[in-house]
Coordinates of C-alpha atoms and ligand atoms in Angstrom, one line a residue:
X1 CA 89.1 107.9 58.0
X2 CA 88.0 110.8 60.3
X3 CA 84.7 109.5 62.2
X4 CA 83.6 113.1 62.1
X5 CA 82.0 115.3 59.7
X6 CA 82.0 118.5 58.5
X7 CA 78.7 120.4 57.9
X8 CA 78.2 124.2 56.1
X9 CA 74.9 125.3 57.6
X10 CA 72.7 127.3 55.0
X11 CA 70.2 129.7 56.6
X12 CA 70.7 131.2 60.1
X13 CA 67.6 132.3 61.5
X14 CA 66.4 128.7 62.8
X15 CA 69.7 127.7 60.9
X16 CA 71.0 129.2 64.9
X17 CA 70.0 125.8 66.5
X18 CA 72.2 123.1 64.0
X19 CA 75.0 125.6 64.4
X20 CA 75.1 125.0 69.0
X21 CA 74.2 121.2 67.6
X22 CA 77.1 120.9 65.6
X23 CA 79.1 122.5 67.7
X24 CA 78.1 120.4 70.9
X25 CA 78.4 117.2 69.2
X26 CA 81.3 115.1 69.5
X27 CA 80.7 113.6 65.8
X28 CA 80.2 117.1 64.0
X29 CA 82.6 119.8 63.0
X30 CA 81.6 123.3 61.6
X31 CA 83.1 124.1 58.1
X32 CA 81.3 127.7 57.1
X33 CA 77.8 129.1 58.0
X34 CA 75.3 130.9 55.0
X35 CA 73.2 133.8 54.7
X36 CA 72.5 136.3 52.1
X37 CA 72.3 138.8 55.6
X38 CA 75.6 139.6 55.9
X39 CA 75.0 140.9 59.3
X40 CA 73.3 137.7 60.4
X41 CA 76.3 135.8 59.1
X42 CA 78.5 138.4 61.4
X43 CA 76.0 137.9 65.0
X44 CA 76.2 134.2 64.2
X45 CA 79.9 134.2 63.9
X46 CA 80.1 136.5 67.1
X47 CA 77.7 134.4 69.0
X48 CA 79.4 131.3 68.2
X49 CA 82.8 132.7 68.5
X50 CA 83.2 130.8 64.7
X51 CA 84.8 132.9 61.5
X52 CA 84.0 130.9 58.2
X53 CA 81.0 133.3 57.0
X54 CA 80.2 133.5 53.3
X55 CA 76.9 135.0 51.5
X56 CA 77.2 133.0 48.4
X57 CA 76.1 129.5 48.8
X58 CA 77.8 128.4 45.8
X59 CA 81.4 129.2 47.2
X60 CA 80.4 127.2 50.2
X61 CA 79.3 124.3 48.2
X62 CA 82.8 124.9 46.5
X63 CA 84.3 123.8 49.9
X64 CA 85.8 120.4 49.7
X65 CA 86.1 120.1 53.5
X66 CA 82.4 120.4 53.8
X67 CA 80.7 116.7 54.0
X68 CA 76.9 117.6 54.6
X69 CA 74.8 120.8 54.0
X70 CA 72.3 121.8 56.6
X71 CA 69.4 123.5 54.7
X72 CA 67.3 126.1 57.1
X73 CA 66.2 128.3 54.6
X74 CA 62.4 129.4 53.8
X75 CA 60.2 126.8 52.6
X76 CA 60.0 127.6 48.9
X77 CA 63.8 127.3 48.4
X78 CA 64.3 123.8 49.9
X79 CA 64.1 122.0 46.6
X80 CA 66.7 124.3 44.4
X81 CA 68.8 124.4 47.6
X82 CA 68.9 120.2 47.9
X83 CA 69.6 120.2 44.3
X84 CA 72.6 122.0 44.3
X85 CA 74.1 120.4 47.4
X86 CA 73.9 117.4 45.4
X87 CA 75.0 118.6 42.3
X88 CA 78.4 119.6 44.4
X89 CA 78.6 116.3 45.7
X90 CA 77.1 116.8 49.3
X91 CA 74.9 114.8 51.7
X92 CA 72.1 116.9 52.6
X93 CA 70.1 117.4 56.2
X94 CA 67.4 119.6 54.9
X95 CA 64.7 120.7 57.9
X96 CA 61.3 120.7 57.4
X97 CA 59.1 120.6 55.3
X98 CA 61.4 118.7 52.8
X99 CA 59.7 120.9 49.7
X100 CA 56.1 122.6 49.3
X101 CA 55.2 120.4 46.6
X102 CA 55.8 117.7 44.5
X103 CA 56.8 119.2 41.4
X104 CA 60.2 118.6 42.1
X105 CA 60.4 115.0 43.4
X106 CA 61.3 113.2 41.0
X107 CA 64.2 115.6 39.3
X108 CA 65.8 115.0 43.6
X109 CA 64.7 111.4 43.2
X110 CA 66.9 111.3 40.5
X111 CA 69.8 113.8 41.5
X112 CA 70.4 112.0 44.7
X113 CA 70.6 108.4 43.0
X114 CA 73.2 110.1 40.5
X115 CA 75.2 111.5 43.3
X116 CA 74.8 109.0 45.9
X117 CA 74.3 111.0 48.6
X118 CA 72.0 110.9 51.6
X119 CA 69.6 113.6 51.8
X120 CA 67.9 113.1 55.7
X121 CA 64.8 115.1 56.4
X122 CA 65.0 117.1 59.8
X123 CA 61.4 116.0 61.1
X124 CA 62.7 117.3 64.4
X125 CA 59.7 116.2 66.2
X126 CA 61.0 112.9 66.3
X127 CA 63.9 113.8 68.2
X128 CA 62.3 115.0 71.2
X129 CA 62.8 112.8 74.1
X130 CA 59.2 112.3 75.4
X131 CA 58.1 110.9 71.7
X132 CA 61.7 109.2 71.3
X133 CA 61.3 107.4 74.2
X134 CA 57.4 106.6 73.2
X135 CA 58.6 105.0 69.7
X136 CA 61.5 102.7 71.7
X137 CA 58.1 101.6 73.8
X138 CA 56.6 100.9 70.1
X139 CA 59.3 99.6 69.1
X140 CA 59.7 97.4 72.3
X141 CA 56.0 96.0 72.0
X142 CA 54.7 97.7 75.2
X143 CA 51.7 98.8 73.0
X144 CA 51.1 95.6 72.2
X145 CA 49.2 95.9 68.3
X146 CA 48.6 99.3 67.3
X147 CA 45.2 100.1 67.3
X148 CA 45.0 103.9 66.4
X149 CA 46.7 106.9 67.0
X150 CA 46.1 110.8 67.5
X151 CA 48.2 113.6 66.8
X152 CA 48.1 117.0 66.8
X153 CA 50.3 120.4 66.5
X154 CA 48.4 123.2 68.2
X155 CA 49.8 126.8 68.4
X156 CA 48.6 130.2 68.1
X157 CA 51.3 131.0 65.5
X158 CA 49.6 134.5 64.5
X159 CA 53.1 135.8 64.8
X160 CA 54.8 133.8 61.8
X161 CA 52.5 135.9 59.4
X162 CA 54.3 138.8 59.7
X163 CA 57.0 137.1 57.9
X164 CA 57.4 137.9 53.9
X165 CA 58.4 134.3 52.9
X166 CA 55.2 132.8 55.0
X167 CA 52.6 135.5 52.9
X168 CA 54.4 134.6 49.7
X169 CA 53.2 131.4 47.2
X170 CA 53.9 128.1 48.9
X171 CA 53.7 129.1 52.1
X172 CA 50.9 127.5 54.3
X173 CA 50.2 126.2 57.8
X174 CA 50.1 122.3 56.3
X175 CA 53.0 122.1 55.0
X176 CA 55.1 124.8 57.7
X177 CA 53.4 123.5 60.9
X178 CA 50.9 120.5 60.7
X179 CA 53.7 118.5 58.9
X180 CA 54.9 117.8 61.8
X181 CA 51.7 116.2 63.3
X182 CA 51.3 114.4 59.8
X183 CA 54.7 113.0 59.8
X184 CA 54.8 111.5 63.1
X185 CA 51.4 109.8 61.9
X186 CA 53.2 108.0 59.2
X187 CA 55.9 107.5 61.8
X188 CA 53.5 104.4 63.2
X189 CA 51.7 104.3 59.9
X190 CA 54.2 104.6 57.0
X191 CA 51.4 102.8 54.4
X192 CA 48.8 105.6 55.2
X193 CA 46.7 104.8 51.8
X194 CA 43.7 107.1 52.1
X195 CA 42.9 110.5 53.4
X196 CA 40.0 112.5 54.9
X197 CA 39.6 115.6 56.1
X198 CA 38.1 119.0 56.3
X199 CA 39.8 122.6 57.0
X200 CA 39.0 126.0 57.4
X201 CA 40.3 129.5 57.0
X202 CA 39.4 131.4 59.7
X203 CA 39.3 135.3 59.8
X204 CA 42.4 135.4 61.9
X205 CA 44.3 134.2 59.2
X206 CA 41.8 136.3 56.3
X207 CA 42.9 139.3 58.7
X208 CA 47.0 138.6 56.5
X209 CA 45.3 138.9 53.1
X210 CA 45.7 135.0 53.4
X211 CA 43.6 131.9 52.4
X212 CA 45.1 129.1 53.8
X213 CA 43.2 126.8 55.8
X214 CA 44.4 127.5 59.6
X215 CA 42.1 125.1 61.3
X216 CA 42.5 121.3 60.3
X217 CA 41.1 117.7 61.0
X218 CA 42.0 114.3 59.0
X219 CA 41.7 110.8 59.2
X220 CA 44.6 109.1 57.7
X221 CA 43.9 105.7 57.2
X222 CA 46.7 102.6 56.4
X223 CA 46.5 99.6 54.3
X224 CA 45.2 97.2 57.2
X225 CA 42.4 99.8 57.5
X226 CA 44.4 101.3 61.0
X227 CA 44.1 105.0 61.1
X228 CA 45.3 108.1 63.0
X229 CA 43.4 111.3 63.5
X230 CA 45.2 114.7 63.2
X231 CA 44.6 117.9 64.3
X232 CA 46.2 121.7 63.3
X233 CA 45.2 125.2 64.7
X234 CA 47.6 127.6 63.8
X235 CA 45.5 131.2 63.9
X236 CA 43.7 131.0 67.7
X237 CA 43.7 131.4 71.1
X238 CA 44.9 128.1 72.6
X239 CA 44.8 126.3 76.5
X240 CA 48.7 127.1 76.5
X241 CA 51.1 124.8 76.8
X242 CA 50.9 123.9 80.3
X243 CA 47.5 122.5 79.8
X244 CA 47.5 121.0 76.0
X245 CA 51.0 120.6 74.5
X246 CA 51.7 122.6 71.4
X247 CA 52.8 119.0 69.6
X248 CA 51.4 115.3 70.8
X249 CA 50.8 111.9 70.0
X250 CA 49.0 109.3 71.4
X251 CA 49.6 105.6 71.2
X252 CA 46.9 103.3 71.6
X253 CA 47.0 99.4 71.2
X254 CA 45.6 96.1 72.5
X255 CA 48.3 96.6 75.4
X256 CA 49.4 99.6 76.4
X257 CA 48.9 103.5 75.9
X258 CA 51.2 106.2 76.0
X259 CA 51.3 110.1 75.1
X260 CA 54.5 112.1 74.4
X261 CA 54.8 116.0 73.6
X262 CA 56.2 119.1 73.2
X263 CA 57.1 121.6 74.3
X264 CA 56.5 120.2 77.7
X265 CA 59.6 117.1 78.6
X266 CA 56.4 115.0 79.7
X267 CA 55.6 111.1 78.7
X268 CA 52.9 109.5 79.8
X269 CA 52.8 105.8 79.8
X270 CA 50.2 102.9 81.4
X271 CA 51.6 99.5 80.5
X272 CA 50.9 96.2 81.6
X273 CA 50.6 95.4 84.3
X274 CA 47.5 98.3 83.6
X275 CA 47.0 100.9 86.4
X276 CA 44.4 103.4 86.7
X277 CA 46.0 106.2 86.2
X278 CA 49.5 106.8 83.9
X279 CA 52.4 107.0 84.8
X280 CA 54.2 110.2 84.5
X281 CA 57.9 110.6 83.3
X282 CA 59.1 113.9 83.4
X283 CA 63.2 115.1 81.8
X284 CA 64.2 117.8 83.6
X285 CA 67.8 117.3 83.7
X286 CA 67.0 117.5 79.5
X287 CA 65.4 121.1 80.0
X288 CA 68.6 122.7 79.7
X289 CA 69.6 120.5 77.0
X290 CA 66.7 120.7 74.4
X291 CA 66.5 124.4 75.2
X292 CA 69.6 126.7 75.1
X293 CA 68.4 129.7 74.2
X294 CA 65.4 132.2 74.9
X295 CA 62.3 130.2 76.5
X296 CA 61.2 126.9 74.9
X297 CA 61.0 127.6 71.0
X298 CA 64.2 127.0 69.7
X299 CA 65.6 123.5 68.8
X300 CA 69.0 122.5 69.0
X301 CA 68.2 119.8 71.3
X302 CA 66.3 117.9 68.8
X303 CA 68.6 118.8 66.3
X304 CA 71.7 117.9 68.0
X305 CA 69.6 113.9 68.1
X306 CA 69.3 113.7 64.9
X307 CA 72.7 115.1 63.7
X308 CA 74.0 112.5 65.5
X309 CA 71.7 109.8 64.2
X310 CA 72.8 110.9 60.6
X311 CA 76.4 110.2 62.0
X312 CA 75.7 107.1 63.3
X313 CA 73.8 105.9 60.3
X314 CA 76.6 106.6 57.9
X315 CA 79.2 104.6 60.5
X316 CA 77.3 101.8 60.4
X317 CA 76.5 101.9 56.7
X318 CA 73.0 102.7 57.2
X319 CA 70.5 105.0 55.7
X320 CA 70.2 107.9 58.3
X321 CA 65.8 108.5 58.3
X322 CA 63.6 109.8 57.8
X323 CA 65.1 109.9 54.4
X324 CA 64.3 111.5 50.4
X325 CA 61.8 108.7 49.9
X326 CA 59.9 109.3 53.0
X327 CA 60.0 112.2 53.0
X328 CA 58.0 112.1 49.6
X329 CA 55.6 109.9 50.6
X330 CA 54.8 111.7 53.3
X331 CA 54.3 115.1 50.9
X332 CA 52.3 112.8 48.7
X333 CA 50.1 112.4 51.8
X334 CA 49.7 115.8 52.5
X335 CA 48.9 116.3 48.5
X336 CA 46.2 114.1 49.2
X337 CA 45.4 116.0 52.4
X338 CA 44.5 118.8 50.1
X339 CA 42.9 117.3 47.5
X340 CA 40.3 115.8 50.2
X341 CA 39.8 119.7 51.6
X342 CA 38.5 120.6 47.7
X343 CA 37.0 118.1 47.0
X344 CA 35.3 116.9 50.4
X345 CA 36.3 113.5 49.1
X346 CA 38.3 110.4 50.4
X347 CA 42.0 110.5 48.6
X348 CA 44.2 107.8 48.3
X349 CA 47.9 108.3 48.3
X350 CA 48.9 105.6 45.6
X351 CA 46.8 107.8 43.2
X352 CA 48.8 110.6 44.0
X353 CA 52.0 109.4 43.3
X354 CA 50.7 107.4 40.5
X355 CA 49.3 110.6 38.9
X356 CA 52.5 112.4 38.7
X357 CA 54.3 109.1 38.0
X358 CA 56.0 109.0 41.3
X359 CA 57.8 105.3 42.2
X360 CA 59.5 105.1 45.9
X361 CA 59.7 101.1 46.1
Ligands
LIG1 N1 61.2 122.5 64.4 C1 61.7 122.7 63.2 O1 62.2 121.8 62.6 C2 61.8 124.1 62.7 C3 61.6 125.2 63.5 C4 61.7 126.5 62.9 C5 61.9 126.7 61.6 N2 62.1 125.5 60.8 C6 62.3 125.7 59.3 O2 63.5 126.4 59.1 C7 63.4 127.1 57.9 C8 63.9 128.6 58.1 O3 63.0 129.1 59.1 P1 63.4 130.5 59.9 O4 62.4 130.6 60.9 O5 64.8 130.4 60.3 O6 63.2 131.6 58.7 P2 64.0 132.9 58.6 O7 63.4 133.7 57.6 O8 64.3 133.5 60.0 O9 65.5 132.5 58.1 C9 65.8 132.1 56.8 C10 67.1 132.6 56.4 O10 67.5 132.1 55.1 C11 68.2 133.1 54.5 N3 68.3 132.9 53.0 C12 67.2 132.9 52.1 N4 67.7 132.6 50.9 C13 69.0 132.3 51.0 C14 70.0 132.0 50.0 N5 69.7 131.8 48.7 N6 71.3 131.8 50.5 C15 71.6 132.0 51.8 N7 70.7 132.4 52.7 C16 69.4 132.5 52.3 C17 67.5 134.4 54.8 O11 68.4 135.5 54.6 C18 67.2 134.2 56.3 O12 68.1 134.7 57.2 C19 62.0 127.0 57.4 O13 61.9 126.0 56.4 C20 61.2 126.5 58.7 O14 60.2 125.6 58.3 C21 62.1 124.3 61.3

C-alpha cells in the first residue's frame, strides 16, 4: 500500500497554504485543486507549476485517486462541503471553524460513522511551534497540575469586513477568529462544563452595518472547577505584534509556567528548578518555514504539521485530532459562549448538547 496520500484542495484563497503543504510534504501528493474562480484555479496552477484545475467540486469528488479533501472555503459552506466529501467516500481536513453552528452536527455525526472516514479539524493554532512545543512540556509534566490558563487572539482584523462572505449570515468574529483562542482552551481543558462571559459590539465594527460582538471576555470553567480566561478584539487598534502576540496561551500550574504565541516564534518557559525571570526560546531557523509567502499571515507551516500528523495518524491506526467530535464539543462551547452574552448568565455545555440531543461519548 502507498504510505502517501492524495489530497484535492477545495478553496484557494487561504486554500494557497495546504497546496505549498502538500506539496512540501514527503507523505502528501496533490490530486486536483477547486475554485468556482476560474482564474484563481489558473494563478494557483501557475504558481504551483500544478495542472489538475476543476471549478466543479463534484467532478473532483468523482476522482478516485483523491484520498482526503482539504476544505478552505468560507465559513457558511463548511458543513454542505464535509457532507459531500463523505458522501463520495473521502476523509476530510476541513480548516476552521469546523461549521457556524450546530444545526448540522448530528446529520455529519452520522454521515461520517456511515462512511468511516476521518474528518480532522484544521485548528492550525496548534501547529505552531512555540504552542507545540508548550503542549509536549504539558504533556511532559513540566507544569506540574494545571492550575488555570489564559488565552487570547488579538488583532485589528478591520480589513476582513470588506469581504462579502464575512458581512453575510453566519459570519462573526467568534466563530472566524476567537475559535482559535477558545479551542486551544479546551486543548488543556477538553471537559469545559460552564461558560461566562460578556461581549461587545463596538462602533468600529457598527461602522460595516454589522452587529457582532468584536470585543470578547469569558471564563470557561471544567468539571474539577479549573478554568481558563479568554480574550478577542477583532475591530481596534492593538500594541502590534512585537509587543502582545496576535495569538497566546499561558500555562500555569503548581510547577511550572510557560507562554507560547503567534505570530511571533517565541516560547517562554520557567521550570523547576524556578528562576526569576523565563527563559526565552526563540525558532528562527522555522521563520522561513512557517512563513513562505508575503510577511507573517499566511500558514502553510502550521498546515504542513498537521497534514502530516493526519498521515501519521492513519499509519498508525490512529485517529488524526482534533477530530468531528471535538470539534463539536468545542462549537457546543462556543453555543454556550453566546448564550451567556444574551443572557448575562452562566451556561453549561452539557445543556447545550443535551438540548439539541447531541451525544459525543
Ligand atoms: N489559520 C487558519 O486556520 C485560517 C487562516 C485563514 C483562513 N482560514 C479559513 O479558510 C477559509 C477560507 O478563507 P479565505 O480567507 O481563503 O477566504 P476567500 O474568500 O479568500 O476564499 C474562499 C474561496 O472559496 C471559493 N469557493 C466558494 N464556494 C465554492 C464552491 N462551492 N466550490 C469551489 N470553490 C468555492 C471562493 O471562490 C474563494 O476563492 C475560511 O473558513 C477561513 O476561516 C483559516
Amino acid at each position: 500500500m502507498s504510505r502517501t496520500l492524495t489530497m484535492g484542495v477545495l478553496g484557494l484563497g487561504e486554500g494557497r497554504s495546504i497546496i505549498s503543504a502538500v506539496l512540501n510534504s514527503d507523505d502528501w501528493e496533490l490530486g486536483c485543486i477547486c475554485d468556482l474562480n476560474e482564474a484563481l484555479c489558473k494563478e494557483r496552477c501557475r504558481e504551483f507549476q500544478v495542472e489538475n484545475y476543476t471549478t466543479d467540486y463534484k467532478e473532483m469528488l468523482a476522482d478516485d485517486t483523491i484520498d482526503v479533501i482539504g476544505i478552505y472555503t468560507p465559513d457558511q459552506l463548511h458543513a454542505a462541503h464535509i457532507m459531500m466529501a463523505l458522501e463520495a467516500g473521502k476523509h476530510v481536513i476541513c480548516t476552521k471553524p469546523l461549521m457556524v453552528s450546530l444545526d448540522e452536527a448530528n446529520a455529519l455525526l452520522e454521515a461520517q460513522k456511515k462512511s468511516d472516514k476521518h474528518v480532522f479539524v484544521g485548528q492550525s493554532s496548534r501547529y505552531f511551534e512555540p504552542l507545540r512545543r508548550q503542549h509536549e512540556d504539558f504533556e511532559a509534566g513540566k507544569h506540574g497540575e494545571l492550575v488555570t490558563l489564559e488565552t487570547h487572539y488579538i488583532s485589528d482584523s478591520r480589513w476582513f469586513l470588506e469581504r462579502d462572505w464575512s458581512r453575510a449570515d453566519g459570519f462573526s468574529w467568534m466563530y472566524n477568529f476567537m475559535i482559535h483562542a477558545v479551542d486551544l482552551a479546551a486543548w488543556y481543558l477538553p471537559d469545559i462544563e460552564e461558560v461566562y462571559g460578556a461581549g461587545i459590539v463596538s462602533q468600529n465594527t457598527k461602522a460595516y452595518g454589522m452587529d457582532v460582538p468584536d470585543t470578547l471576555k469569558f471564563l470557561l470553567k471544567d468539571k474539577d472547577g479549573k478554568f481558563a480566561s479568554v480574550t478577542g478584539v477583532y475591530a481596534a487598534p492593538t500594541l502590534g505584534s512585537a509587543v502582545q502576540q496576535n495569538i497566546s496561551c499561558t500555562l500555569r500550574g503548581t510547577k511550572g509556567i510557560s507562554q507560547g504565541g503567534y505570530p511571533k516564534l517565541k516560547y517562554y518557559t520557567n521550570f523547576e528548578p524556578l528562576q526569576k525571570t523565563a527563559a526565552l526560546q526563540t525558532f528562527d531557523d522555522l521563520h522561513s518555514y512557517f512563513f513562505r509567502f508575503e510577511q507573517e499571515s499566511h500558514h502553510a507551516g502550521e498546515y504542513q504539521n498537521y497534514i502530516e500528523h493526519f498521515a501519521k495518524s492513519l499509519q498508525q491506526g490512529e485517529t488524526p485530532k482534533p477530530d468531528l467530535k471535538e470539534g463539536i464539543h468545542t462549537l457546543a462551547v462556543m453555543e454556550a459562549m453566546e448564550e451567556a452574552l444574551k443572557t448575562g448568565q452562566v451556561v453549561r455545555v452539557s445543556e447545550v448538547l443535551a438540548g439539541r440531543n447531541i451525544h459525543l461519548k
